[in-house]
Amino acid sequence: MQYTLFITGSPYQSKACHTALRFIRAALNTYPNSIKGVFFYEDAVLIGNQTAQPPRDEINLTHAWQEIAQQHNVPLYLCIAAAVRRGIISESESRRYELDQHTLADHFQLEGLGTLVDLMNTTNNVIQFR
Amino acid sequence: MKHTLIHLNSSPYSSLACKEGLDLALVLATFEQPVDLCLSGAALALLTLKQNPTTEQGKNLHKLLDGLEFYDIENVFIQANQRLDPNTTWQGIQPLNDAEWHAMFSHYPQVFRF
């Protein structure tokens, strides 16, 4: 069984990103190939903001997700429209919008909703965290 | 190809959730994925006719409803007991009784909520 995680809850107003993190750790520890990809949509894309600086005595959610991507080779997709609207800009999007900075954290990638459709059609289930 | 239900429960004017749920529905349909919509709670405001929001209030999402058929999105469900005024409500909805409404959610392999 392979799953897609679809995360829509804001990292600051819900526990969606936290709960999904616990879920994916448990899933990958037990079944290393059980997660094909993680798609962040709505305010959940804020997880990919490399300039966010949480207080040092709190979890750095962005780093935690980056560790998952590094250790388990799980792609972390942010919806490009939702992300750009919220100021999460990759280097290439930065050039396109003629900006002089970019904010997308490493190990996250901007993709269209078509990528979610592909994940939906190639995994057994999609689990939403909101 | 999985049949998807998108459940809108958020106000069209208090956050982007309703818009982003509709965006997902339209993208799924564009990729020829079967998709239905259901509305409850504050999202029912989407159905009210003659909306004229200002720029600050947000996009007029109601205008999208008449275009749903061009995306082959034919089913927009609500609960029958909502007492919506037919004179001021978009006509493309299909009211379901309580049993049908609750059964609906288990008919779909995927339900996304916004």
mmCIF file of C-alpha atoms in Angstrom:
data_model
loop_
_atom_site.group_PDB
_atom_site.id
_atom_site.type_symbol
_atom_site.label_atom_id
_atom_site.label_comp_id
_atom_site.label_asym_id
_atom_site.label_seq_id
_atom_site.Cartn_x
_atom_site.Cartn_y
_atom_site.Cartn_z
ATOM 1 C CA MET A 1 0.000 0.000 0.000
ATOM 2 C CA GLN A 2 1.245 3.455 -0.890
ATOM 3 C CA TYR A 3 -0.282 6.664 0.374
ATOM 4 C CA THR A 4 -0.266 10.327 -0.507
ATOM 5 C CA LEU A 5 -0.471 12.840 2.304
ATOM 6 C CA PHE A 6 -2.521 15.937 1.462
ATOM 7 C CA ILE A 7 -1.961 18.649 4.051
ATOM 8 C CA THR A 8 -4.145 21.759 4.035
ATOM 9 C CA GLY A 9 -3.988 23.050 7.618
ATOM 10 C CA SER A 10 -1.851 26.082 8.451
ATOM 11 C CA PRO A 11 1.262 25.247 10.491
ATOM 12 C CA TYR A 12 0.324 28.160 12.770
ATOM 13 C CA GLN A 13 -3.418 27.693 13.167
ATOM 14 C CA SER A 14 -3.851 23.943 13.224
ATOM 15 C CA LYS A 15 -1.939 20.829 14.160
ATOM 16 C CA ALA A 16 -2.249 19.400 10.659
ATOM 17 C CA CYS A 17 1.478 19.648 9.833
ATOM 18 C CA HIS A 18 2.417 18.309 13.277
ATOM 19 C CA THR A 19 0.016 15.369 13.121
ATOM 20 C CA ALA A 20 1.030 14.513 9.574
ATOM 21 C CA LEU A 21 4.673 14.576 10.672
ATOM 22 C CA ARG A 22 3.969 12.030 13.414
ATOM 23 C CA PHE A 23 1.984 9.925 10.963
ATOM 24 C CA ILE A 24 4.651 9.919 8.275
ATOM 25 C CA ARG A 25 7.415 9.058 10.775
ATOM 26 C CA ALA A 26 5.391 6.105 12.052
ATOM 27 C CA ALA A 27 4.479 4.969 8.546
ATOM 28 C CA LEU A 28 8.011 5.188 7.155
ATOM 29 C CA ASN A 29 9.565 3.508 10.178
ATOM 30 C CA THR A 30 7.261 0.540 9.715
ATOM 31 C CA TYR A 31 6.883 0.506 5.925
ATOM 32 C CA PRO A 32 9.753 2.458 4.309
ATOM 33 C CA ASN A 33 8.073 2.822 0.911
ATOM 34 C CA SER A 34 4.561 3.539 2.123
ATOM 35 C CA ILE A 35 4.474 7.275 1.291
ATOM 36 C CA LYS A 36 4.862 8.297 -2.330
ATOM 37 C CA GLY A 37 4.641 12.033 -1.774
ATOM 38 C CA VAL A 38 3.344 14.833 0.406
ATOM 39 C CA PHE A 39 1.308 17.640 -1.135
ATOM 40 C CA PHE A 40 0.828 20.873 0.805
ATOM 41 C CA TYR A 41 -2.115 23.094 -0.155
ATOM 42 C CA GLU A 42 -3.911 26.149 1.281
ATOM 43 C CA ASP A 43 -2.068 27.665 4.279
ATOM 44 C CA ALA A 44 -0.078 24.455 4.732
ATOM 45 C CA VAL A 45 2.314 25.764 2.071
ATOM 46 C CA LEU A 46 3.697 28.121 4.743
ATOM 47 C CA ILE A 47 5.705 25.123 5.930
ATOM 48 C CA GLY A 48 8.071 25.759 3.008
ATOM 49 C CA ASN A 49 9.054 29.287 4.067
ATOM 50 C CA GLN A 50 12.805 29.263 4.672
ATOM 51 C CA THR A 51 12.746 32.664 6.365
ATOM 52 C CA ALA A 52 10.367 31.669 9.167
ATOM 53 C CA GLN A 53 12.155 31.678 12.521
ATOM 54 C CA PRO A 54 10.271 29.838 15.256
ATOM 55 C CA PRO A 55 11.385 30.426 18.848
ATOM 56 C CA ARG A 56 14.300 28.169 19.757
ATOM 57 C CA ASP A 57 12.362 26.310 22.410
ATOM 58 C CA GLU A 58 9.690 25.276 19.914
ATOM 59 C CA ILE A 59 9.744 22.664 17.179
ATOM 60 C CA ASN A 60 11.086 23.867 13.839
ATOM 61 C CA LEU A 61 8.484 22.199 11.656
ATOM 62 C CA THR A 62 10.157 23.151 8.402
ATOM 63 C CA HIS A 63 13.405 21.476 9.507
ATOM 64 C CA ALA A 64 11.491 18.416 10.699
ATOM 65 C CA TRP A 65 9.873 17.979 7.285
ATOM 66 C CA GLN A 66 13.206 18.593 5.550
ATOM 67 C CA GLU A 67 14.694 15.747 7.590
ATOM 68 C CA ILE A 68 11.915 13.447 6.421
ATOM 69 C CA ALA A 69 12.596 14.370 2.799
ATOM 70 C CA GLN A 70 16.341 13.825 3.221
ATOM 71 C CA GLN A 71 16.223 10.610 5.211
ATOM 72 C CA HIS A 72 13.453 8.867 3.303
ATOM 73 C CA ASN A 73 13.632 10.493 -0.111
ATOM 74 C CA VAL A 74 9.971 11.537 0.060
ATOM 75 C CA PRO A 75 9.123 14.466 -2.231
ATOM 76 C CA LEU A 76 7.506 17.466 -0.545
ATOM 77 C CA TYR A 77 5.344 19.387 -3.004
ATOM 78 C CA LEU A 78 3.839 22.815 -2.381
ATOM 79 C CA CYS A 79 0.981 23.950 -4.619
ATOM 80 C CA ILE A 80 2.609 26.651 -6.705
ATOM 81 C CA ALA A 81 -0.430 28.943 -6.871
ATOM 82 C CA ALA A 82 -1.106 28.684 -3.135
ATOM 83 C CA ALA A 83 2.583 29.170 -2.336
ATOM 84 C CA VAL A 84 3.330 32.122 -4.587
ATOM 85 C CA ARG A 85 0.202 33.882 -3.317
ATOM 86 C CA ARG A 86 1.630 33.551 0.211
ATOM 87 C CA GLY A 87 5.161 34.654 -0.627
ATOM 88 C CA ILE A 88 6.796 31.231 -0.822
ATOM 89 C CA ILE A 89 8.853 31.845 -3.941
ATOM 90 C CA SER A 90 11.412 29.559 -5.550
ATOM 91 C CA GLU A 91 14.495 30.879 -7.323
ATOM 92 C CA SER A 92 12.921 30.437 -10.758
ATOM 93 C CA GLU A 93 9.628 32.028 -9.705
ATOM 94 C CA SER A 94 11.617 34.881 -8.195
ATOM 95 C CA ARG A 95 13.135 35.557 -11.606
ATOM 96 C CA ARG A 96 9.742 35.282 -13.283
ATOM 97 C CA TYR A 97 8.223 37.872 -10.938
ATOM 98 C CA GLU A 98 11.378 40.014 -11.157
ATOM 99 C CA LEU A 99 12.005 39.819 -7.429
ATOM 100 C CA ASP A 100 15.420 39.999 -5.839
ATOM 101 C CA GLN A 101 14.871 37.278 -3.234
ATOM 102 C CA HIS A 102 13.385 33.831 -2.908
ATOM 103 C CA THR A 103 11.941 32.137 0.148
ATOM 104 C CA LEU A 104 11.410 28.470 -0.702
ATOM 105 C CA ALA A 105 13.172 26.178 1.762
ATOM 106 C CA ASP A 106 15.422 23.368 0.525
ATOM 107 C CA HIS A 107 13.802 19.974 -0.116
ATOM 108 C CA PHE A 108 10.446 21.542 -0.978
ATOM 109 C CA GLN A 109 9.353 21.989 -4.576
ATOM 110 C CA LEU A 110 6.607 24.047 -6.175
ATOM 111 C CA GLU A 111 4.238 22.008 -8.327
ATOM 112 C CA GLY A 112 0.805 22.456 -9.859
ATOM 113 C CA LEU A 113 -2.299 20.650 -8.702
ATOM 114 C CA GLY A 114 -1.744 18.268 -11.620
ATOM 115 C CA THR A 115 0.961 16.663 -9.504
ATOM 116 C CA LEU A 116 -1.652 15.978 -6.830
ATOM 117 C CA VAL A 117 -3.915 14.406 -9.467
ATOM 118 C CA ASP A 118 -1.026 12.160 -10.512
ATOM 119 C CA LEU A 119 -0.402 11.154 -6.889
ATOM 120 C CA MET A 120 -4.118 10.443 -6.421
ATOM 121 C CA ASN A 121 -4.086 8.121 -9.414
ATOM 122 C CA THR A 122 -0.921 6.250 -8.526
ATOM 123 C CA THR A 123 -1.384 5.639 -4.792
ATOM 124 C CA ASN A 124 -3.958 3.591 -2.949
ATOM 125 C CA ASN A 125 -5.249 6.385 -0.753
ATOM 126 C CA VAL A 126 -4.927 10.083 -0.081
ATOM 127 C CA ILE A 127 -5.038 11.144 3.557
ATOM 128 C CA GLN A 128 -5.964 14.754 4.252
ATOM 129 C CA PHE A 129 -4.690 16.606 7.319
ATOM 130 C CA ARG A 130 -6.497 19.895 7.933
ATOM 131 C CA MET B 1 -9.313 7.244 -11.757
ATOM 132 C CA LYS B 2 -11.082 7.852 -8.456
ATOM 133 C CA HIS B 3 -14.344 9.699 -7.944
ATOM 134 C CA THR B 4 -13.688 12.634 -5.638
ATOM 135 C CA LEU B 5 -16.092 14.570 -3.448
ATOM 136 C CA ILE B 6 -15.098 18.080 -2.447
ATOM 137 C CA HIS B 7 -16.913 19.228 0.660
ATOM 138 C CA LEU B 8 -17.039 23.006 1.065
ATOM 139 C CA ASN B 9 -17.873 24.087 4.593
ATOM 140 C CA SER B 10 -16.128 27.462 4.844
ATOM 141 C CA SER B 11 -17.509 30.899 4.110
ATOM 142 C CA PRO B 12 -16.576 32.168 0.646
ATOM 143 C CA TYR B 13 -15.660 35.507 2.197
ATOM 144 C CA SER B 14 -13.917 34.730 5.480
ATOM 145 C CA SER B 15 -10.941 32.803 4.112
ATOM 146 C CA LEU B 16 -9.448 31.397 0.927
ATOM 147 C CA ALA B 17 -10.586 27.852 1.758
ATOM 148 C CA CYS B 18 -13.719 27.932 -0.379
ATOM 149 C CA LYS B 19 -11.850 29.338 -3.367
ATOM 150 C CA GLU B 20 -9.010 26.857 -3.048
ATOM 151 C CA GLY B 21 -11.488 23.981 -2.750
ATOM 152 C CA LEU B 22 -13.218 25.123 -5.929
ATOM 153 C CA ASP B 23 -9.848 25.556 -7.633
ATOM 154 C CA LEU B 24 -9.025 21.943 -6.810
ATOM 155 C CA ALA B 25 -12.405 20.783 -8.157
ATOM 156 C CA LEU B 26 -11.824 22.604 -11.436
ATOM 157 C CA VAL B 27 -8.300 21.235 -11.801
ATOM 158 C CA LEU B 28 -9.498 17.687 -11.123
ATOM 159 C CA ALA B 29 -12.183 18.137 -13.761
ATOM 160 C CA THR B 30 -9.668 19.604 -16.206
ATOM 161 C CA PHE B 31 -7.651 16.416 -15.798
ATOM 162 C CA GLU B 32 -10.845 14.449 -16.510
ATOM 163 C CA GLN B 33 -11.162 13.172 -12.977
ATOM 164 C CA PRO B 34 -14.784 12.696 -11.884
ATOM 165 C CA VAL B 35 -15.598 15.174 -9.134
ATOM 166 C CA ASP B 36 -18.732 16.202 -7.247
ATOM 167 C CA LEU B 37 -19.271 19.041 -4.810
ATOM 168 C CA CYS B 38 -21.250 19.289 -1.616
ATOM 169 C CA LEU B 39 -21.843 22.402 0.455
ATOM 170 C CA SER B 40 -22.731 22.869 4.086
ATOM 171 C CA GLY B 41 -22.457 25.441 6.838
ATOM 172 C CA ALA B 42 -21.057 28.835 5.923
ATOM 173 C CA ALA B 43 -20.226 27.668 2.392
ATOM 174 C CA LEU B 44 -23.956 27.770 1.574
ATOM 175 C CA ALA B 45 -23.511 31.538 1.194
ATOM 176 C CA LEU B 46 -21.838 30.710 -2.109
ATOM 177 C CA LEU B 47 -25.262 29.810 -3.523
ATOM 178 C CA THR B 48 -26.925 33.182 -2.965
ATOM 179 C CA LEU B 49 -27.786 34.961 -6.206
ATOM 180 C CA LYS B 50 -26.831 38.526 -7.126
ATOM 181 C CA GLN B 51 -23.657 38.715 -5.065
ATOM 182 C CA ASN B 52 -21.565 41.775 -5.680
ATOM 183 C CA PRO B 53 -18.490 41.626 -3.447
ATOM 184 C CA THR B 54 -15.956 44.434 -3.405
ATOM 185 C CA THR B 55 -12.289 43.787 -4.115
ATOM 186 C CA GLU B 56 -11.608 43.777 -0.366
ATOM 187 C CA GLN B 57 -14.321 41.196 0.224
ATOM 188 C CA GLY B 58 -12.847 38.811 -2.329
ATOM 189 C CA LYS B 59 -13.618 37.295 -5.691
ATOM 190 C CA ASN B 60 -17.190 36.618 -6.680
ATOM 191 C CA LEU B 61 -16.993 32.842 -6.423
ATOM 192 C CA HIS B 62 -20.709 32.514 -7.133
ATOM 193 C CA LYS B 63 -19.936 33.289 -10.767
ATOM 194 C CA LEU B 64 -18.020 30.021 -11.006
ATOM 195 C CA LEU B 65 -21.151 27.965 -10.377
ATOM 196 C CA ASP B 66 -22.683 28.517 -13.808
ATOM 197 C CA GLY B 67 -19.443 27.329 -15.397
ATOM 198 C CA LEU B 68 -19.326 24.018 -13.538
ATOM 199 C CA GLU B 69 -21.256 22.196 -16.268
ATOM 200 C CA PHE B 70 -18.541 23.068 -18.781
ATOM 201 C CA TYR B 71 -16.138 21.128 -16.570
ATOM 202 C CA ASP B 72 -18.599 18.208 -16.391
ATOM 203 C CA ILE B 73 -19.167 18.887 -12.698
ATOM 204 C CA GLU B 74 -22.840 18.029 -12.600
ATOM 205 C CA ASN B 75 -23.514 17.208 -8.959
ATOM 206 C CA VAL B 76 -23.636 19.914 -6.304
ATOM 207 C CA PHE B 77 -25.272 18.521 -3.192
ATOM 208 C CA ILE B 78 -26.718 20.219 -0.123
ATOM 209 C CA GLN B 79 -28.758 18.934 2.785
ATOM 210 C CA ALA B 80 -32.474 19.275 2.096
ATOM 211 C CA ASN B 81 -33.273 20.812 5.470
ATOM 212 C CA GLN B 82 -31.341 24.035 4.859
ATOM 213 C CA ARG B 83 -34.471 26.083 4.082
ATOM 214 C CA LEU B 84 -32.800 28.076 1.339
ATOM 215 C CA ASP B 85 -35.095 30.507 -0.473
ATOM 216 C CA PRO B 86 -35.475 29.173 -4.038
ATOM 217 C CA ASN B 87 -35.972 32.728 -5.302
ATOM 218 C CA THR B 88 -32.544 33.810 -4.125
ATOM 219 C CA THR B 89 -30.623 30.560 -4.433
ATOM 220 C CA TRP B 90 -28.689 29.102 -7.357
ATOM 221 C CA GLN B 91 -30.798 26.426 -8.999
ATOM 222 C CA GLY B 92 -28.129 23.850 -9.813
ATOM 223 C CA ILE B 93 -28.147 22.192 -6.400
ATOM 224 C CA GLN B 94 -29.439 18.733 -5.536
ATOM 225 C CA PRO B 95 -30.967 18.534 -2.036
ATOM 226 C CA LEU B 96 -30.374 15.275 -0.171
ATOM 227 C CA ASN B 97 -32.315 14.101 2.867
ATOM 228 C CA ASP B 98 -30.369 13.366 6.035
ATOM 229 C CA ALA B 99 -29.904 9.673 5.273
ATOM 230 C CA GLU B 100 -28.735 10.362 1.717
ATOM 231 C CA TRP B 101 -26.415 13.122 2.924
ATOM 232 C CA HIS B 102 -24.713 10.922 5.487
ATOM 233 C CA ALA B 103 -24.535 7.959 3.096
ATOM 234 C CA MET B 104 -23.016 10.177 0.406
ATOM 235 C CA PHE B 105 -19.670 10.504 2.172
ATOM 236 C CA SER B 106 -19.051 6.779 2.086
ATOM 237 C CA HIS B 107 -19.826 6.561 -1.647
ATOM 238 C CA TYR B 108 -16.600 8.282 -2.572
ATOM 239 C CA PRO B 109 -13.103 6.808 -2.284
ATOM 240 C CA GLN B 110 -11.818 10.341 -1.641
ATOM 241 C CA VAL B 111 -13.393 13.240 0.214
ATOM 242 C CA PHE B 112 -11.482 16.503 0.594
ATOM 243 C CA ARG B 113 -12.758 19.168 2.954
ATOM 244 C CA PHE B 114 -12.291 22.917 2.686
#
